[in-house]
Amino acid sequence: EVQLLESGGGLVQPGGALRLSCVDSGLSFRSYAMAWVRQAPGKGLDWVSAISIHSGTYYADSVKGRFTIARDNSKNTVYLQMNILRAEDTAVYYCASKIPDGAPLDRWGQGTLVTVSS
Amino acid sequence: EIVLTQSPGTLSLSPGERATLSCRASQSVSSRYLAWYQQKPGQAPRLLIYGASSRATGIPDRFSGSGSGTDFTLTISRLEPEDFAAYFCQQYGESPPWTFGQGTKVEIK
Protein backbone atom coordinates (compact mmCIF):
# COMPACT_ATOMS: atom_id res chain seq x y z
CA GLU A 1 0.00 0.00 0.00
CA VAL A 2 1.36 3.38 -0.98
CA GLN A 3 1.87 5.51 2.08
CA LEU A 4 2.90 8.92 3.28
CA LEU A 5 5.09 8.86 6.38
CA GLU A 6 5.83 11.99 8.39
CA SER A 7 8.71 12.49 10.80
CA GLY A 8 10.52 15.27 12.62
CA GLY A 9 7.96 16.28 15.23
CA GLY A 10 8.82 16.83 18.86
CA LEU A 11 9.05 19.30 21.71
CA VAL A 12 10.56 22.70 20.95
CA GLN A 13 10.74 25.96 22.88
CA PRO A 14 8.93 29.10 21.72
CA GLY A 15 11.05 30.87 19.13
CA GLY A 16 12.70 27.63 18.12
CA ALA A 17 12.75 25.73 14.83
CA LEU A 18 11.87 22.29 13.56
CA ARG A 19 11.90 20.58 10.18
CA LEU A 20 9.22 18.07 9.28
CA SER A 21 9.67 15.48 6.53
CA CYS A 22 7.15 13.39 4.64
CA VAL A 23 8.26 10.46 2.49
CA ASP A 24 5.99 9.06 -0.22
CA SER A 25 6.51 5.31 -0.72
CA GLY A 26 4.84 5.37 -4.14
CA LEU A 27 6.35 5.72 -7.60
CA SER A 28 4.58 8.89 -8.76
CA PHE A 29 5.60 11.48 -6.17
CA ARG A 30 6.62 14.05 -8.78
CA SER A 31 3.07 13.93 -10.20
CA TYR A 32 1.43 14.98 -6.95
CA ALA A 33 0.97 18.33 -5.33
CA MET A 34 1.71 18.10 -1.62
CA ALA A 35 0.28 19.86 1.40
CA TRP A 36 0.64 20.16 5.15
CA VAL A 37 -2.49 20.33 7.30
CA ARG A 38 -2.41 20.67 11.07
CA GLN A 39 -4.79 19.91 13.89
CA ALA A 40 -4.40 21.48 17.31
CA PRO A 41 -5.43 19.25 20.24
CA GLY A 42 -9.20 18.81 20.23
CA LYS A 43 -9.63 21.22 17.32
CA GLY A 44 -10.41 21.06 13.62
CA LEU A 45 -8.27 20.83 10.52
CA ASP A 46 -6.21 23.83 9.45
CA TRP A 47 -4.49 24.03 6.06
CA VAL A 48 -0.89 25.24 6.51
CA SER A 49 1.02 25.10 3.24
CA ALA A 50 1.14 23.50 -0.20
CA ILE A 51 3.61 22.98 -3.03
CA SER A 52 2.69 22.30 -6.64
CA ILE A 53 4.30 19.79 -8.97
CA HIS A 54 6.29 22.74 -10.38
CA SER A 55 7.39 23.78 -6.85
CA GLY A 56 5.08 26.76 -6.62
CA THR A 57 4.52 27.43 -2.91
CA TYR A 58 1.53 28.60 -0.89
CA TYR A 59 1.09 29.45 2.80
CA ALA A 60 -1.64 30.24 5.26
CA ASP A 61 -1.42 33.80 6.58
CA SER A 62 -0.74 32.45 10.08
CA VAL A 63 2.58 30.88 9.01
CA LYS A 64 3.68 33.12 6.14
CA GLY A 65 7.24 34.32 6.67
CA ARG A 66 7.94 31.67 9.32
CA PHE A 67 7.38 28.35 7.54
CA THR A 68 8.93 27.13 4.27
CA ILE A 69 7.75 24.17 2.21
CA ALA A 70 10.04 22.39 -0.23
CA ARG A 71 10.13 19.14 -2.16
CA ASP A 72 12.91 16.80 -3.33
CA ASN A 73 11.57 14.59 -6.11
CA SER A 74 14.74 12.46 -6.07
CA LYS A 75 13.92 11.46 -2.50
CA ASN A 76 10.11 11.38 -2.81
CA THR A 77 10.06 13.79 0.10
CA VAL A 78 8.35 17.03 1.04
CA TYR A 79 9.63 19.18 3.89
CA LEU A 80 8.21 21.84 6.16
CA GLN A 81 10.81 24.07 7.78
CA MET A 82 9.17 25.79 10.74
CA ASN A 83 10.93 28.77 12.31
CA ILE A 84 10.03 31.20 15.09
CA LEU A 85 7.61 28.67 16.52
CA ARG A 86 4.79 29.81 18.79
CA ALA A 87 2.63 28.00 21.33
CA GLU A 88 -0.27 28.21 18.89
CA ASP A 89 1.68 26.13 16.37
CA THR A 90 1.26 23.13 18.68
CA ALA A 91 -0.59 20.51 16.66
CA VAL A 92 -0.44 17.21 14.85
CA TYR A 93 0.92 17.97 11.39
CA TYR A 94 -0.39 15.84 8.55
CA CYS A 95 1.17 15.49 5.13
CA ALA A 96 -1.32 14.99 2.29
CA SER A 97 -1.19 14.64 -1.47
CA LYS A 98 -3.39 15.38 -4.45
CA ILE A 99 -3.20 15.18 -8.19
CA PRO A 100 -3.09 18.61 -9.83
CA ASP A 101 -5.99 20.46 -11.43
CA GLY A 102 -8.49 20.88 -8.68
CA ALA A 103 -8.50 17.45 -7.06
CA PRO A 104 -9.02 16.94 -3.32
CA LEU A 105 -6.42 15.78 -0.81
CA ASP A 106 -6.91 12.04 -1.20
CA ARG A 107 -3.87 10.53 0.53
CA TRP A 108 -2.89 11.39 4.08
CA GLY A 109 -0.08 10.39 6.40
CA GLN A 110 -0.66 9.48 10.04
CA GLY A 111 0.73 12.75 11.33
CA THR A 112 3.56 13.93 13.55
CA LEU A 113 3.06 15.87 16.79
CA VAL A 114 4.73 19.24 17.27
CA THR A 115 4.62 20.71 20.78
CA VAL A 116 5.83 24.25 21.34
CA SER A 117 6.35 24.84 25.04
CA SER A 118 8.94 26.09 27.50
CA GLU B 1 -10.58 33.74 2.11
CA ILE B 2 -13.66 31.51 2.01
CA VAL B 3 -15.00 30.63 5.46
CA LEU B 4 -16.90 27.35 5.84
CA THR B 5 -19.36 26.98 8.70
CA GLN B 6 -20.62 23.52 9.61
CA SER B 7 -23.73 22.71 11.57
CA PRO B 8 -24.62 21.28 13.93
CA GLY B 9 -21.47 21.07 16.02
CA THR B 10 -22.60 17.74 17.44
CA LEU B 11 -25.24 15.33 16.17
CA SER B 12 -26.52 12.68 18.58
CA LEU B 13 -28.14 9.78 16.75
CA SER B 14 -28.70 6.06 17.04
CA PRO B 15 -27.39 3.38 14.67
CA GLY B 16 -29.74 2.98 11.73
CA GLU B 17 -30.83 6.62 11.79
CA ARG B 18 -30.21 9.15 9.03
CA ALA B 19 -27.59 11.87 9.53
CA THR B 20 -27.71 15.20 7.74
CA LEU B 21 -24.68 17.49 8.05
CA SER B 22 -24.53 21.04 6.71
CA CYS B 23 -21.65 23.11 5.35
CA ARG B 24 -22.26 26.75 4.48
CA ALA B 25 -19.71 28.92 2.66
CA SER B 26 -19.15 32.66 3.11
CA GLN B 27 -19.11 33.04 -0.68
CA SER B 28 -20.00 30.83 -3.60
CA VAL B 29 -17.89 27.70 -4.01
CA SER B 30 -17.71 25.75 -7.24
CA SER B 31 -19.30 22.36 -6.68
CA ARG B 32 -16.23 20.90 -8.35
CA TYR B 33 -14.14 21.96 -5.34
CA LEU B 34 -16.10 20.85 -2.27
CA ALA B 35 -15.03 17.77 -0.30
CA TRP B 36 -16.05 15.93 2.85
CA TYR B 37 -13.68 14.01 5.13
CA GLN B 38 -14.27 11.60 7.98
CA GLN B 39 -11.91 11.47 10.95
CA LYS B 40 -11.89 9.00 13.80
CA PRO B 41 -9.98 9.63 17.05
CA GLY B 42 -6.24 9.14 16.64
CA GLN B 43 -6.52 8.70 12.88
CA ALA B 44 -5.84 10.81 9.83
CA PRO B 45 -8.76 12.24 7.87
CA ARG B 46 -10.21 10.05 5.12
CA LEU B 47 -11.68 11.46 1.93
CA LEU B 48 -15.38 10.56 1.57
CA ILE B 49 -16.82 12.91 -1.05
CA TYR B 50 -15.26 15.18 -3.67
CA GLY B 51 -16.81 17.45 -6.27
CA ALA B 52 -19.68 17.92 -3.80
CA SER B 53 -21.32 14.61 -4.73
CA SER B 54 -18.79 12.02 -5.98
CA ARG B 55 -17.85 9.23 -3.60
CA ALA B 56 -14.16 8.47 -3.19
CA THR B 57 -12.85 4.99 -3.88
CA GLY B 58 -14.19 2.40 -1.46
CA ILE B 59 -16.76 4.66 0.22
CA PRO B 60 -20.11 2.93 0.85
CA ASP B 61 -23.16 4.25 -0.95
CA ARG B 62 -24.89 5.16 2.32
CA PHE B 63 -22.72 8.31 2.13
CA SER B 64 -23.95 10.96 -0.28
CA GLY B 65 -23.16 14.60 -0.91
CA SER B 66 -25.23 17.36 -2.46
CA GLY B 67 -25.48 21.09 -2.79
CA SER B 68 -24.21 24.04 -4.76
CA GLY B 69 -23.25 27.67 -4.37
CA THR B 70 -22.96 28.31 -0.65
CA ASP B 71 -24.91 25.37 0.81
CA PHE B 72 -23.71 21.80 0.85
CA THR B 73 -24.92 18.67 2.64
CA LEU B 74 -23.45 15.32 3.60
CA THR B 75 -26.05 12.63 4.24
CA ILE B 76 -25.47 9.25 5.84
CA SER B 77 -28.59 7.27 5.00
CA ARG B 78 -28.38 4.68 7.79
CA LEU B 79 -25.70 5.07 10.44
CA GLU B 80 -23.46 2.08 11.01
CA PRO B 81 -21.43 1.77 14.25
CA GLU B 82 -18.24 2.67 12.37
CA ASP B 83 -19.77 5.96 11.11
CA PHE B 84 -19.66 7.66 14.51
CA ALA B 85 -16.82 10.10 13.95
CA ALA B 86 -16.02 13.73 13.09
CA TYR B 87 -16.77 15.08 9.62
CA PHE B 88 -15.16 18.07 7.94
CA CYS B 89 -16.01 19.89 4.74
CA GLN B 90 -13.30 21.56 2.68
CA GLN B 91 -13.09 23.83 -0.33
CA TYR B 92 -10.08 23.17 -2.53
CA GLY B 93 -10.04 25.60 -5.44
CA GLU B 94 -7.34 25.32 -8.07
CA SER B 95 -5.02 27.45 -5.94
CA PRO B 96 -4.78 27.69 -2.15
CA PRO B 97 -5.79 28.76 0.43
CA TRP B 98 -7.84 25.63 0.98
CA THR B 99 -10.12 26.02 3.97
CA PHE B 100 -11.91 23.53 6.21
CA GLY B 101 -15.09 23.81 8.20
CA GLN B 102 -14.79 23.47 11.96
CA GLY B 103 -16.33 20.01 11.90
CA THR B 104 -19.42 18.10 13.01
CA LYS B 105 -19.13 15.27 15.50
CA VAL B 106 -21.62 12.44 15.02
CA GLU B 107 -22.01 10.67 18.36
CA ILE B 108 -24.03 7.74 19.59
CA LYS B 109 -27.24 8.76 21.33
PDB file of C-alpha atoms in Angstrom, chain B residues 1-4 24-30 34 68-72 91 99:
ATOM      1  CA  GLU B   1     -10.583  33.739   2.110  1.00  0.00           C
ATOM      2  CA  ILE B   2     -13.662  31.515   2.013  1.00  0.00           C
ATOM      3  CA  VAL B   3     -14.996  30.625   5.459  1.00  0.00           C
ATOM      4  CA  LEU B   4     -16.900  27.345   5.840  1.00  0.00           C
ATOM      5  CA  ARG B  24     -22.264  26.755   4.480  1.00  0.00           C
ATOM      6  CA  ALA B  25     -19.711  28.922   2.656  1.00  0.00           C
ATOM      7  CA  SER B  26     -19.155  32.660   3.109  1.00  0.00           C
ATOM      8  CA  GLN B  27     -19.110  33.043  -0.679  1.00  0.00           C
ATOM      9  CA  SER B  28     -20.001  30.831  -3.598  1.00  0.00           C
ATOM     10  CA  VAL B  29     -17.889  27.704  -4.014  1.00  0.00           C
ATOM     11  CA  SER B  30     -17.713  25.755  -7.237  1.00  0.00           C
ATOM     12  CA  LEU B  34     -16.101  20.849  -2.271  1.00  0.00           C
ATOM     13  CA  SER B  68     -24.210  24.043  -4.756  1.00  0.00           C
ATOM     14  CA  GLY B  69     -23.250  27.673  -4.374  1.00  0.00           C
ATOM     15  CA  THR B  70     -22.955  28.307  -0.651  1.00  0.00           C
ATOM     16  CA  ASP B  71     -24.913  25.374   0.810  1.00  0.00           C
ATOM     17  CA  PHE B  72     -23.709  21.795   0.848  1.00  0.00           C
ATOM     18  CA  GLN B  91     -13.093  23.830  -0.328  1.00  0.00           C
ATOM     19  CA  THR B  99     -10.122  26.023   3.973  1.00  0.00           C
TER      20      THR B  99
END
